[in-house]
XYZ file of C-alpha atoms in Angstrom:
169
model
C 86.743 -134.177 -2.420
C 87.997 -137.625 -5.265
C 89.845 -136.660 -8.706
C 87.260 -138.208 -10.594
C 84.593 -136.155 -8.813
C 86.672 -132.866 -9.263
C 86.519 -134.490 -13.367
C 83.539 -135.402 -13.875
C 82.241 -131.571 -12.898
C 85.438 -130.022 -15.218
C 82.973 -132.636 -18.010
C 79.760 -132.022 -16.520
C 79.988 -127.479 -17.260
C 80.794 -127.859 -20.138
C 78.446 -130.397 -21.479
C 75.884 -127.783 -20.179
C 77.375 -124.813 -22.315
C 77.774 -126.414 -24.665
C 74.060 -127.006 -24.809
C 73.838 -122.818 -23.319
C 75.540 -122.064 -26.688
C 73.431 -124.319 -28.926
C 69.809 -122.830 -27.433
C 67.748 -121.310 -29.359
C 69.992 -121.585 -32.821
C 68.384 -122.624 -35.980
C 70.874 -125.337 -38.135
C 72.005 -122.250 -40.396
C 72.775 -120.335 -37.583
C 75.056 -122.559 -36.106
C 76.956 -122.472 -39.002
C 77.358 -118.695 -39.616
C 80.781 -117.448 -39.259
C 81.500 -113.843 -38.491
C 84.019 -113.403 -41.754
C 85.258 -116.232 -44.640
C 88.354 -117.486 -42.122
C 86.414 -118.284 -39.472
C 85.197 -120.883 -37.079
C 81.227 -121.091 -36.871
C 79.148 -121.986 -34.047
C 79.035 -125.882 -35.018
C 82.504 -126.642 -36.100
C 83.677 -125.695 -32.761
C 81.559 -127.612 -30.475
C 82.146 -130.710 -33.038
C 85.628 -130.471 -33.139
C 85.601 -130.505 -29.249
C 83.051 -132.918 -28.980
C 85.552 -134.828 -31.097
C 88.714 -134.295 -30.307
C 87.847 -135.578 -26.235
C 86.169 -138.545 -28.435
C 89.132 -138.919 -30.044
C 90.862 -138.515 -26.646
C 88.604 -140.673 -24.629
C 88.459 -143.238 -26.200
C 92.270 -143.637 -26.967
C 92.837 -143.839 -23.169
C 90.059 -145.923 -22.266
C 90.779 -148.760 -24.909
C 87.517 -148.222 -26.698
C 85.737 -147.437 -29.909
C 84.786 -143.814 -30.499
C 80.960 -143.026 -30.073
C 81.437 -141.712 -33.979
C 82.076 -144.655 -35.589
C 80.352 -146.677 -32.619
C 77.423 -145.598 -32.726
C 77.277 -144.268 -36.371
C 77.195 -140.546 -35.239
C 79.913 -140.865 -38.644
C 77.273 -141.796 -40.874
C 74.772 -139.560 -39.615
C 76.752 -136.694 -39.737
C 77.787 -137.271 -43.510
C 81.054 -134.728 -43.923
C 82.733 -135.548 -46.214
C 86.213 -136.004 -43.581
C 87.961 -139.854 -43.526
C 85.525 -141.147 -40.346
C 89.860 -140.140 -38.037
C 88.771 -136.911 -38.854
C 89.250 -134.537 -35.557
C 88.607 -130.771 -37.015
C 93.343 -130.695 -36.157
C 94.406 -128.838 -39.578
C 90.897 -128.019 -41.324
C 90.769 -124.896 -43.262
C 88.481 -122.547 -43.891
C 86.543 -124.417 -46.879
C 86.467 -127.854 -44.156
C 85.721 -125.621 -42.016
C 81.738 -124.187 -43.874
C 81.550 -128.491 -44.684
C 81.057 -128.835 -41.351
C 76.991 -128.083 -41.076
C 73.936 -129.859 -39.503
C 70.706 -130.524 -40.380
C 69.226 -130.380 -37.732
C 71.062 -128.776 -33.447
C 69.753 -131.873 -32.274
C 72.276 -133.542 -34.453
C 75.143 -131.514 -32.360
C 73.757 -131.837 -29.188
C 73.493 -135.727 -29.771
C 76.131 -136.693 -31.008
C 77.779 -134.523 -27.824
C 76.042 -136.364 -25.715
C 76.379 -139.524 -26.372
C 80.682 -138.410 -25.500
C 79.793 -136.385 -22.354
C 78.098 -140.152 -20.799
C 81.074 -142.176 -22.294
C 83.174 -139.320 -20.294
C 81.476 -139.681 -17.246
C 81.339 -143.400 -17.303
C 85.202 -143.046 -17.835
C 86.152 -140.855 -15.529
C 83.849 -142.388 -12.440
C 85.599 -145.189 -12.646
C 89.183 -143.433 -11.870
C 91.272 -143.273 -9.255
C 94.008 -141.209 -8.118
C 96.938 -143.873 -9.102
C 95.232 -144.497 -12.024
C 96.357 -140.917 -13.650
C 99.395 -141.304 -13.535
C 99.311 -144.390 -16.054
C 101.373 -143.267 -19.477
C 98.715 -142.692 -21.827
C 101.574 -141.192 -24.537
C 104.986 -141.326 -25.079
C 105.717 -139.460 -27.890
C 106.510 -136.224 -25.824
C 108.586 -135.241 -23.836
C 108.107 -135.654 -21.255
C 105.806 -137.968 -21.634
C 101.177 -137.541 -21.055
C 100.284 -138.795 -18.422
C 96.040 -140.349 -17.664
C 95.687 -137.681 -15.612
C 97.606 -133.874 -17.843
C 96.023 -135.544 -21.003
C 92.758 -134.904 -19.136
C 93.132 -131.664 -18.252
C 94.149 -130.990 -21.396
C 90.822 -132.293 -23.056
C 89.102 -129.868 -20.286
C 91.296 -127.313 -21.888
C 90.784 -127.544 -25.243
C 87.078 -128.040 -24.359
C 87.030 -125.043 -22.450
C 88.887 -122.598 -25.521
C 86.549 -123.634 -28.213
C 83.007 -123.081 -26.378
C 84.666 -119.673 -24.875
C 84.382 -118.953 -28.491
C 81.618 -120.538 -29.845
C 79.951 -118.716 -26.727
C 81.934 -115.221 -28.837
C 80.369 -115.476 -31.806
C 77.537 -116.603 -30.573
C 77.054 -112.911 -28.792
C 79.268 -111.401 -31.847
C 76.318 -112.701 -34.280
C 73.492 -111.930 -31.480
C 74.162 -108.582 -32.432
C 73.949 -108.102 -36.654
């Protein structure tokens, strides 16, 4: 199995989990929180998708799907276009809402397709390219992709947990 295949499989599992968590929920249910300072499902999935979009676009040298394909305008969250959710406080989490689950999954689907297109074209040596020199040691593309996968898995797991808790109420 090639590195590109492993990466595509990992991102595919995240994509499936996003749809599993959102499936059958209303926009209201997506915005529910287990307490006033907790993250909602919509925020968690929006955030993991924003991070993936931001980091893949940076690595690929492309514009983010968020702005290039008009998702920023469709979501109309009132945050700057560059906002990914990093550093958000409770009031910011509460502001991330959607009118329909399809808006959320539509954005994730678009980012997922861009991600797959990018990772499927990678070869082993490409993963050694330094993409961020602000860290010590500098971050390679391979490390960045694993970081995205790790972050996404943590957040989709949190979203699944929230769905389970809310389902017991």
